[in-house]
Short mmCIF file of C-alpha atoms in Angstrom, two decimals:
data_model
loop_
_atom_site.label_atom_id
_atom_site.label_comp_id
_atom_site.label_asym_id
_atom_site.label_seq_id
_atom_site.Cartn_x
_atom_site.Cartn_y
_atom_site.Cartn_z
CA GLU X 1 0.00 0.00 0.00
CA SER X 2 2.87 2.36 0.87
CA ARG X 3 4.54 1.64 -2.49
CA THR X 4 1.29 2.24 -4.36
CA ARG X 5 0.83 5.60 -2.61
CA GLN X 6 4.44 6.57 -3.50
CA GLN X 7 3.92 5.65 -7.16
CA GLU X 8 0.75 7.74 -7.21
CA MET X 9 2.63 10.72 -5.85
CA ILE X 10 5.32 10.37 -8.53
CA ARG X 11 2.66 10.21 -11.28
CA THR X 12 1.00 13.31 -9.85
CA ALA X 13 4.33 15.19 -9.82
CA ILE X 14 5.10 14.22 -13.41
CA LEU X 15 1.61 15.28 -14.53
CA ALA X 16 2.07 18.64 -12.79
CA LEU X 17 5.37 19.19 -14.56
CA LEU X 18 3.83 18.38 -17.94
CA VAL X 19 0.89 20.70 -17.33
CA GLY X 20 3.26 23.44 -16.17
CA SER X 21 5.45 23.01 -19.25
CA ALA X 22 2.47 23.23 -21.60
CA SER X 23 1.26 26.37 -19.87
CA ALA X 24 4.73 27.89 -20.07
CA PHE X 25 4.98 27.26 -23.79
CA GLN X 26 1.53 28.77 -24.36
CA ALA X 27 2.68 31.86 -22.48
CA GLY X 28 5.88 32.10 -24.50
CA VAL X 29 8.01 30.86 -21.59
CA VAL X 30 10.66 28.13 -21.86
CA PRO X 31 11.08 25.72 -18.90
CA THR X 32 14.57 24.46 -18.21
CA THR X 33 15.83 21.03 -17.23
CA SER X 34 17.84 22.62 -14.45
CA GLY X 35 14.61 23.98 -13.00
CA MET X 36 13.05 20.51 -13.16
CA ARG X 37 16.04 18.98 -11.41
CA LEU X 38 15.93 21.66 -8.73
CA ARG X 39 12.25 21.07 -8.00
CA ALA X 40 12.72 17.31 -7.98
CA ALA X 41 15.63 17.60 -5.56
CA THR X 42 13.68 19.96 -3.34
CA ALA X 43 10.64 17.70 -3.36
CA SER X 44 12.70 14.64 -2.39
CA SER X 45 14.36 16.45 0.51
CA ALA X 46 11.18 18.15 1.81
CA PRO X 47 9.03 16.64 4.55
CA ARG X 48 6.50 14.15 3.21
CA THR X 49 3.56 16.37 4.12
CA ALA X 50 4.92 19.20 1.92
CA ARG X 51 5.91 17.16 -1.10
CA ARG X 52 2.58 17.30 -2.92
CA SER X 53 2.39 21.13 -2.78
CA LEU X 54 6.01 21.44 -3.96
CA ALA X 55 5.44 19.07 -6.84
CA ILE X 56 2.58 21.04 -8.34
CA SER X 57 3.78 24.61 -7.59
CA PRO X 58 3.83 26.84 -10.76
CA ARG X 59 7.18 27.81 -12.30
CA MET X 60 8.23 31.50 -12.30
CA ALA X 61 7.52 33.12 -15.70
CA PHE X 62 10.45 33.92 -18.04
CA ASP X 63 9.90 36.65 -20.69
CA MET X 64 12.36 35.77 -23.44
CA GLU X 65 11.82 38.91 -25.54
CA ALA X 66 12.33 41.15 -22.54
CA MET X 67 15.56 39.38 -21.63
CA ILE X 68 16.87 39.68 -25.20
CA GLN X 69 16.10 43.39 -25.24
CA LYS X 70 17.72 43.82 -21.84
CA SER X 71 20.86 42.10 -23.12
CA LYS X 72 20.95 44.33 -26.22
CA ASP X 73 20.47 47.45 -24.10
CA GLU X 74 23.32 46.43 -21.81
CA ARG X 75 25.55 45.70 -24.81
CA LEU X 76 24.82 49.07 -26.41
CA GLU X 77 25.42 50.86 -23.11
CA HIS X 78 28.84 49.20 -22.88
CA LEU X 79 29.70 50.00 -26.51
CA GLU X 80 28.67 53.63 -26.06
CA LYS X 81 30.91 54.05 -23.03
CA GLN X 82 33.81 52.31 -24.76
CA ALA X 83 33.44 54.48 -27.87
CA MET X 84 33.16 57.70 -25.87
CA ASP X 85 36.19 56.78 -23.80
CA SER X 86 38.23 56.26 -26.98
CA ILE X 87 37.13 59.63 -28.34
CA LYS X 88 38.13 61.24 -25.04
CA VAL X 89 41.57 59.64 -25.32
CA ALA X 90 41.94 61.19 -28.78
CA ALA X 91 40.61 64.65 -27.93
CA GLU X 92 42.14 65.11 -24.49
CA ASN X 93 45.62 63.81 -25.30
CA HIS X 94 46.17 65.41 -28.71
CA ASP X 95 46.02 68.93 -30.02
CA PHE X 96 44.38 68.34 -33.40
CA ALA X 97 41.89 65.47 -33.48
CA VAL X 98 40.12 65.20 -36.82
CA PHE X 99 37.15 63.09 -37.88
CA PRO X 100 36.84 62.54 -41.67
CA ASN X 101 33.06 62.19 -41.96
CA ALA X 102 31.35 60.44 -44.89
CA MET X 103 27.90 60.83 -43.28
CA ILE X 104 27.10 57.11 -43.44
CA ALA X 105 25.31 55.47 -40.49
CA GLY X 106 28.40 54.76 -38.36
CA ASP X 107 29.80 58.22 -39.00
CA CYS X 108 26.52 59.74 -37.83
CA VAL X 109 26.91 57.75 -34.60
CA ILE X 110 30.45 59.09 -34.07
CA THR X 111 29.27 62.62 -34.85
CA ASP X 112 26.61 62.32 -32.16
CA LEU X 113 29.06 60.85 -29.63
CA CYS X 114 31.46 63.74 -30.25
CA ALA X 115 28.61 66.20 -29.79
CA ARG X 116 27.53 64.58 -26.51
CA LEU X 117 31.08 65.09 -25.26
CA GLY X 118 30.98 68.74 -26.30
CA TYR X 119 33.89 68.36 -28.72
CA LEU X 120 32.15 69.70 -31.83
CA LYS X 121 31.23 73.04 -30.32
CA ASP X 122 34.54 73.58 -28.52
CA GLY X 123 36.54 72.45 -31.56
CA LYS X 124 38.47 69.67 -29.85
CA VAL X 125 37.35 67.41 -32.69
CA LYS X 126 37.14 68.92 -36.16
CA ILE X 127 34.88 67.42 -38.81
CA MET X 128 36.51 67.00 -42.23
CA VAL X 129 34.56 66.13 -45.38
CA VAL X 130 35.92 65.13 -48.81
CA ASP X 131 33.61 66.21 -51.62
CA THR X 132 34.46 64.03 -54.63
CA PHE X 133 32.15 66.03 -56.94
CA HIS X 134 30.44 62.68 -57.58
CA LEU X 135 28.40 62.42 -54.37
CA PHE X 136 24.61 62.22 -54.25
CA PRO X 137 23.04 65.71 -54.14
CA GLU X 138 21.45 64.72 -50.82
CA THR X 139 24.85 64.20 -49.19
CA MET X 140 26.10 67.77 -49.11
CA GLU X 141 22.61 68.96 -48.21
CA PHE X 142 22.63 66.54 -45.29
CA LEU X 143 25.97 67.99 -44.19
CA LYS X 144 24.27 71.38 -43.81
CA GLU X 145 21.62 69.70 -41.65
CA LEU X 146 24.28 68.15 -39.42
CA GLU X 147 26.13 71.46 -39.08
CA GLU X 148 22.95 73.23 -38.01
CA HIS X 149 21.82 70.45 -35.67
CA TYR X 150 25.13 70.07 -33.82
CA GLY X 151 26.50 73.60 -34.15
CA PHE X 152 29.77 73.04 -36.03
CA LYS X 153 31.28 73.97 -39.39
CA ALA X 154 32.90 71.19 -41.40
CA GLU X 155 36.19 71.62 -43.25
CA VAL X 156 35.48 70.55 -46.86
CA PHE X 157 38.24 69.47 -49.25
CA GLN X 158 37.98 68.74 -52.97
CA ALA X 159 40.18 67.84 -55.93
CA GLU X 160 43.11 70.24 -55.93
CA GLY X 161 42.53 73.48 -57.80
CA CYS X 162 38.82 72.81 -58.41
CA ALA X 163 36.06 74.93 -56.94
CA ASP X 164 33.24 72.91 -58.52
CA LYS X 165 32.38 69.99 -60.80
CA ALA X 166 32.77 72.08 -63.96
CA GLU X 167 36.35 72.99 -63.06
CA TYR X 168 37.07 69.38 -62.16
CA ASP X 169 35.76 68.15 -65.53
CA SER X 170 37.86 70.72 -67.36
CA LYS X 171 41.00 69.90 -65.45
CA TYR X 172 40.81 66.12 -64.98
CA GLY X 173 38.09 64.97 -67.36
CA ALA X 174 34.55 63.88 -66.50
CA ASP X 175 35.35 60.23 -67.22
CA LEU X 176 38.53 59.84 -65.18
CA TRP X 177 36.77 57.31 -62.92
CA LYS X 178 36.00 55.16 -65.98
CA GLU X 179 39.44 55.51 -67.53
CA ASP X 180 41.48 54.83 -64.41
CA VAL X 181 39.65 54.32 -61.14
CA GLU X 182 42.88 54.23 -59.12
CA GLN X 183 43.87 57.67 -60.38
CA TYR X 184 40.34 58.88 -59.76
CA ASP X 185 40.66 57.72 -56.16
CA LYS X 186 43.96 59.57 -55.80
CA VAL X 187 42.68 62.80 -57.35
CA CYS X 188 39.21 62.91 -55.77
CA LYS X 189 39.72 61.06 -52.49
CA VAL X 190 43.27 60.33 -51.36
CA GLU X 191 44.92 63.65 -52.25
CA PRO X 192 42.13 65.86 -50.81
CA PHE X 193 41.99 63.56 -47.79
CA GLN X 194 45.70 63.86 -47.09
CA ARG X 195 45.75 67.55 -47.88
CA GLY X 196 42.93 68.00 -45.40
CA LEU X 197 44.77 66.13 -42.67
CA LYS X 198 47.88 68.23 -43.28
CA THR X 199 45.97 71.50 -43.46
CA LEU X 200 44.27 70.75 -40.16
CA LYS X 201 47.62 69.67 -38.64
CA THR X 202 46.04 66.37 -37.65
CA ASP X 203 47.90 64.44 -34.97
CA ILE X 204 45.17 61.84 -34.41
CA MET X 205 42.32 60.71 -36.63
CA LEU X 206 38.93 59.26 -35.73
CA ASN X 207 37.26 57.01 -38.27
CA GLY X 208 34.26 54.72 -38.51
CA ARG X 209 35.81 51.45 -39.63
CA ARG X 210 34.38 48.33 -37.98
CA ARG X 211 35.37 44.67 -37.88
CA ASP X 212 32.09 43.56 -39.46
CA HIS X 213 32.85 45.54 -42.62
CA GLY X 214 34.65 42.50 -44.03
CA ASP X 215 37.94 40.67 -44.29
CA GLU X 216 40.03 43.81 -44.88
CA ARG X 217 38.92 45.19 -41.51
CA ALA X 218 38.17 42.01 -39.56
CA TYR X 219 41.01 42.47 -37.06
CA ILE X 220 41.16 46.21 -36.50
CA ASP X 221 41.34 47.39 -32.90
CA LEU X 222 40.08 50.42 -31.05
CA TYR X 223 43.47 52.11 -31.32
CA GLU X 224 46.02 51.96 -34.15
CA ASN X 225 49.33 53.45 -35.12
CA ALA X 226 48.98 54.13 -38.82
CA PRO X 227 51.45 55.69 -41.25
CA ILE X 228 48.81 57.84 -42.96
CA GLY X 229 50.03 61.41 -42.93
CA GLY X 230 53.33 60.35 -41.39
CA GLY X 231 53.01 58.25 -38.24
CA MET X 232 49.67 59.62 -37.14
CA ALA X 233 47.61 57.56 -34.72
CA LYS X 234 44.11 56.31 -35.49
CA VAL X 235 41.17 55.72 -33.20
CA ASN X 236 38.32 53.46 -34.35
CA PRO X 237 35.52 54.16 -31.81
CA LEU X 238 33.16 51.65 -33.47
CA ALA X 239 35.72 48.90 -34.08
CA TYR X 240 33.76 46.31 -32.10
CA TRP X 241 30.26 47.47 -33.07
CA THR X 242 28.04 45.78 -35.64
CA PHE X 243 25.95 47.54 -38.25
CA GLU X 244 22.89 46.62 -36.20
CA ASP X 245 24.44 48.30 -33.14
CA CYS X 246 24.73 51.52 -35.16
CA PHE X 247 21.04 51.50 -36.05
CA ASP X 248 20.09 50.56 -32.47
CA TYR X 249 21.98 53.66 -31.31
CA ILE X 250 20.39 55.82 -34.02
CA ALA X 251 16.92 54.64 -33.00
CA LYS X 252 17.65 55.02 -29.28
CA TYR X 253 18.67 58.68 -29.55
CA LYS X 254 16.70 59.63 -32.69
CA ILE X 255 19.77 61.26 -34.24
CA PRO X 256 19.92 62.75 -37.78
CA ILE X 257 20.85 60.22 -40.48
CA HIS X 258 21.34 60.37 -44.24
CA PRO X 259 17.98 60.55 -46.06
CA LEU X 260 18.99 57.82 -48.51
CA HIS X 261 18.72 55.16 -45.77
CA ALA X 262 14.95 55.66 -46.13
CA LYS X 263 15.26 54.94 -49.85
CA GLY X 264 17.00 51.58 -49.55
CA TYR X 265 20.69 52.49 -49.35
CA PRO X 266 22.59 50.80 -46.48
CA SER X 267 25.74 52.79 -47.29
CA ILE X 268 26.25 55.96 -49.28
CA GLY X 269 29.24 56.85 -51.45
CA ASP X 270 29.55 58.23 -54.97
CA ALA X 271 26.26 58.34 -56.88
CA LYS X 272 27.94 56.78 -59.94
CA ASP X 273 28.62 53.42 -58.25
CA THR X 274 26.26 53.14 -55.26
CA ILE X 275 22.96 51.24 -55.40
CA PRO X 276 20.20 50.20 -52.95
CA ILE X 277 20.36 46.74 -51.35
CA PRO X 278 18.34 44.89 -52.52
CA GLU X 279 18.20 46.83 -55.76
CA ASP X 280 14.41 47.10 -55.58
CA GLY X 281 14.77 49.21 -52.43
CA SER X 282 12.57 46.87 -50.42
CA VAL X 283 14.70 47.23 -47.28
CA ARG X 284 14.63 50.69 -45.75
CA PHE X 285 15.24 52.44 -42.46
CA VAL X 286 12.30 54.80 -42.03
CA ASP X 287 11.28 56.75 -38.92
CA TYR X 288 13.95 54.90 -36.94
CA LYS X 289 12.57 51.45 -37.82
CA PHE X 290 13.48 48.84 -40.41
CA GLU X 291 11.10 47.95 -43.19
CA GLY X 292 11.67 44.72 -45.12
CA LYS X 293 14.20 41.95 -44.51
CA LYS X 294 16.80 43.78 -42.45
CA SER X 295 19.32 40.91 -42.66
CA GLU X 296 19.99 42.08 -46.24
CA TRP X 297 21.77 45.03 -44.61
CA LEU X 298 22.87 43.63 -41.26
CA ASP X 299 24.58 40.35 -42.18
CA TYR X 300 28.37 40.29 -41.87
CA ASN X 301 30.10 42.26 -44.64
CA SER X 302 26.77 43.43 -46.07
CA GLU X 303 26.79 47.16 -45.33
CA ARG X 304 28.92 47.99 -48.37
CA LYS X 305 27.41 45.49 -50.83
CA GLY X 306 25.91 48.42 -52.70
CA ARG X 307 29.20 50.32 -52.95
CA PHE X 308 31.77 50.37 -55.80
CA VAL X 309 29.29 48.59 -58.09
CA GLY X 310 30.79 47.81 -61.48
CA LEU X 311 34.28 48.90 -60.44
CA ALA X 312 37.38 46.70 -60.50
CA ASN X 313 40.98 47.12 -59.45
CA LYS X 314 43.75 46.98 -62.04
CA ASP X 315 44.40 43.32 -61.22
CA GLY X 316 40.79 42.49 -62.05
CA SER X 317 39.68 41.96 -58.45
CA THR X 318 36.42 43.47 -57.23
CA LYS X 319 36.87 46.90 -55.71
CA THR X 320 35.94 47.05 -52.02
CA GLU X 321 37.84 50.11 -50.73
CA CYS X 322 37.81 53.77 -51.75
CA GLY X 323 41.58 54.08 -51.67
CA ILE X 324 41.95 55.99 -48.42
CA HIS X 325 42.34 52.95 -46.16
CA VAL X 326 44.18 50.56 -48.46
CA ALA X 327 47.85 49.60 -48.21
CA GLY X 328 50.01 52.26 -49.80
CA ALA X 329 47.57 55.09 -49.14
CA GLU X 330 50.03 56.48 -46.64
CA GLN X 331 52.24 57.60 -49.50
CA THR X 332 52.08 61.29 -50.28
CA PHE X 333 50.61 62.35 -53.61
CA ASP X 334 51.06 66.06 -53.23
CA ARG X 335 54.73 66.09 -54.26
CA ASP X 336 55.72 67.07 -57.78
CA LEU X 337 57.97 65.06 -60.10
CA TRP X 338 61.44 66.14 -61.28
CA VAL X 339 61.79 68.77 -58.61
CA GLU X 340 64.67 71.08 -57.61
CA GLY X 341 68.07 69.73 -58.65
CA SER X 342 66.64 67.71 -61.52
CA ALA X 343 68.08 67.81 -65.05
CA VAL X 344 64.48 68.14 -66.26
CA ALA X 345 63.36 71.76 -66.62
CA GLU X 346 59.82 72.99 -66.06
CA LEU X 347 57.85 74.76 -68.79
CA SER X 348 55.47 77.58 -67.96
CA LYS X 349 52.22 77.88 -69.93
CA ALA X 350 53.64 80.76 -71.97
CA GLU X 351 56.83 78.77 -72.73
CA ALA X 352 54.81 75.69 -73.66
CA GLU X 353 52.79 77.77 -76.11
CA LYS X 354 55.89 79.28 -77.74
CA LEU X 355 58.06 76.16 -77.92
CA PRO X 356 56.48 74.54 -81.00
CA LYS X 357 56.65 77.86 -82.84
CA GLY X 358 60.32 78.51 -82.12
CA LYS X 359 63.63 77.07 -83.29
CA GLU X 360 64.62 75.22 -80.13
CA ASP X 361 64.91 71.43 -80.27
CA ALA X 362 63.48 69.86 -77.15
CA VAL X 363 61.86 66.86 -75.49
CA VAL X 364 58.70 67.45 -73.45
CA VAL X 365 56.88 65.05 -71.15
CA VAL X 366 53.29 65.94 -70.37
CA TYR X 367 52.54 64.45 -66.96
CA ALA X 368 50.38 64.37 -63.83
CA PRO X 369 52.22 64.00 -60.50
CA TRP X 370 49.53 61.67 -59.10
CA CYS X 371 49.76 59.28 -62.07
CA GLN X 372 51.50 56.03 -61.14
CA PHE X 373 52.89 55.67 -64.67
CA CYS X 374 54.41 59.14 -64.47
CA GLN X 375 55.88 58.25 -61.10
CA ALA X 376 57.34 55.09 -62.59
CA LEU X 377 58.83 57.11 -65.47
CA GLU X 378 60.58 59.59 -63.17
CA PRO X 379 64.02 57.92 -62.82
CA ALA X 380 64.34 56.89 -66.49
CA TYR X 381 63.31 60.31 -67.79
CA GLU X 382 65.75 61.94 -65.39
CA GLU X 383 68.55 59.77 -66.79
CA LEU X 384 67.43 60.57 -70.33
CA ALA X 385 67.72 64.30 -69.59
CA LYS X 386 71.32 63.78 -68.47
CA GLU X 387 72.30 61.81 -71.58
CA LEU X 388 70.73 63.98 -74.29
CA ASP X 389 72.31 67.07 -75.83
CA VAL X 390 68.94 68.82 -76.20
CA LYS X 391 66.82 70.43 -73.54
CA VAL X 392 64.42 68.11 -71.72
CA TYR X 393 61.25 69.61 -70.24
CA LYS X 394 58.20 68.68 -68.18
CA TYR X 395 54.74 70.23 -68.40
CA ARG X 396 51.94 69.41 -65.98
CA GLY X 397 49.00 68.48 -68.17
CA ASP X 398 46.29 67.37 -65.76
CA GLU X 399 45.57 71.01 -64.96
CA ASP X 400 45.43 72.07 -68.62
CA ARG X 401 43.90 69.15 -70.51
CA GLU X 402 42.44 71.00 -73.49
CA PHE X 403 45.73 72.73 -74.24
CA VAL X 404 47.93 69.63 -74.02
CA LYS X 405 45.46 67.62 -76.07
CA ALA X 406 45.52 70.19 -78.85
CA SER X 407 49.22 71.14 -78.72
CA TYR X 408 51.06 68.11 -77.32
CA ASN X 409 49.16 65.02 -78.54
CA THR X 410 48.06 64.20 -75.00
CA ASN X 411 45.11 61.97 -74.18
CA SER X 412 46.73 60.18 -71.24
CA PHE X 413 49.73 60.51 -68.95
CA PRO X 414 52.62 60.45 -69.43
CA THR X 415 52.98 61.59 -73.05
CA ILE X 416 56.48 62.23 -74.41
CA ASN X 417 56.99 64.50 -77.43
CA VAL X 418 59.98 65.61 -79.49
CA VAL X 419 59.72 69.23 -80.66
CA LYS X 420 61.69 70.40 -83.70
CA GLY X 421 61.03 72.95 -86.41
CA GLY X 422 57.44 73.60 -85.45
CA LYS X 423 56.62 69.89 -85.42
CA VAL X 424 55.58 67.97 -82.29
CA THR X 425 56.17 64.21 -82.63
CA LYS X 426 54.66 61.83 -80.07
CA TYR X 427 56.52 58.83 -78.67
CA GLU X 428 53.97 56.05 -79.17
CA SER X 429 55.84 53.16 -77.58
CA GLU X 430 55.13 51.85 -74.09
CA ASP X 431 58.84 51.02 -73.72
CA ARG X 432 59.98 53.73 -71.34
CA ASP X 433 63.52 52.64 -70.67
CA VAL X 434 66.34 55.13 -71.35
CA LYS X 435 67.70 53.28 -74.37
CA SER X 436 64.36 53.13 -76.20
CA MET X 437 63.40 56.73 -75.48
CA LYS X 438 66.86 58.01 -76.46
CA ALA X 439 66.75 56.13 -79.77
CA PHE X 440 63.37 57.68 -80.57
CA VAL X 441 64.55 61.21 -79.72
CA GLU X 442 67.70 60.91 -81.86
CA LYS X 443 65.77 59.45 -84.80
CA SER X 444 63.09 62.15 -84.60
CA LEU X 445 65.61 64.97 -84.50
CA LYS X 446 67.52 63.49 -87.44
CA VAL X 447 64.39 63.01 -89.56
CA ALA X 448 63.15 66.50 -88.78
CA ALA X 449 66.51 67.95 -89.78
#
């Protein structure tokens, strides 16, 4: 009889557990095996008179969604503090902290963090913007909105010597990005970027790179020593954030963000090679909420899927970086070629106009200092100048394209010409060694004579 009563009690306890589990699932609550073991252990150790009540007592409710949100809130709070601390390190321990701002989601987060610390109004962090002349119209308009909202004035840098797109097209050509995307990056991004850092005397730079951007950035840390600009340090306040963290912050504080996020663009760059993701614009961030399948934007390495579309590097690989953060970008592109002490003489515009009309025999290279092929030519052309008996000149053509095209056979850089008796003869070969160029010059001068 005692054994029968004990078996009945066990069946009652099991039934209570099953009923409790079903109720928990209906309420959206998940029971745990550890909880079952705890109750079983308690029941077995409790006095016999209390066992029945312990066996059928209801389990404490567990709100999964609330716990997930609590965890996300705690994570974001930690990331905020970490990011703000890193910005403080930059601003309080350096004289000229600069934040190059592209006005994408992460950059808007950093802008807001800097403002919360008071660094935008007191100037401890300066905002720098590179206008490539190929941005979406909304981008520079959004910059005005940010300036008004946060009370700062950005330092804007553009292609050297160009006040607007018309001047850029005249000087560099409207299709430079199609003809040579690496040179386009140097002219419109890298050179203005580096000139901006130098102009602002930058001794530490903030930027919005994150590990979840992809393989190229997968191991970046909060602080870096980088050779950009000559040994300058970098701080990456969002290094350990995800793209979702950025939008969680944006929604939490209702901060200003680029209007194109509401039109399906996860990231915003040049209008010529940036598209929505997916292309139908079905995923958007509107009124601080996602519409559509947000994983299209938030999956690892997905933020920039819509950037650099249709562009490839010279080696044929898909382009994934703008040129500012790639290896080699620390080199300076503001130096001229064949400078003081060179055997190559510089032609002024007036001299370049007169040379073909005069009696002087000469060799002239039309060049652009940012062009990698011109840079590669520098030592050989210098040696050529030393070996020839005629004058060897250089003329910077990227700032005077119409003239050099009409007068010096120039459609690309470098272009080498021999001038004799009013005739300008172009060196067509790609062999730019001293021997080959010297043979061409001597033959051209002989024929012309």
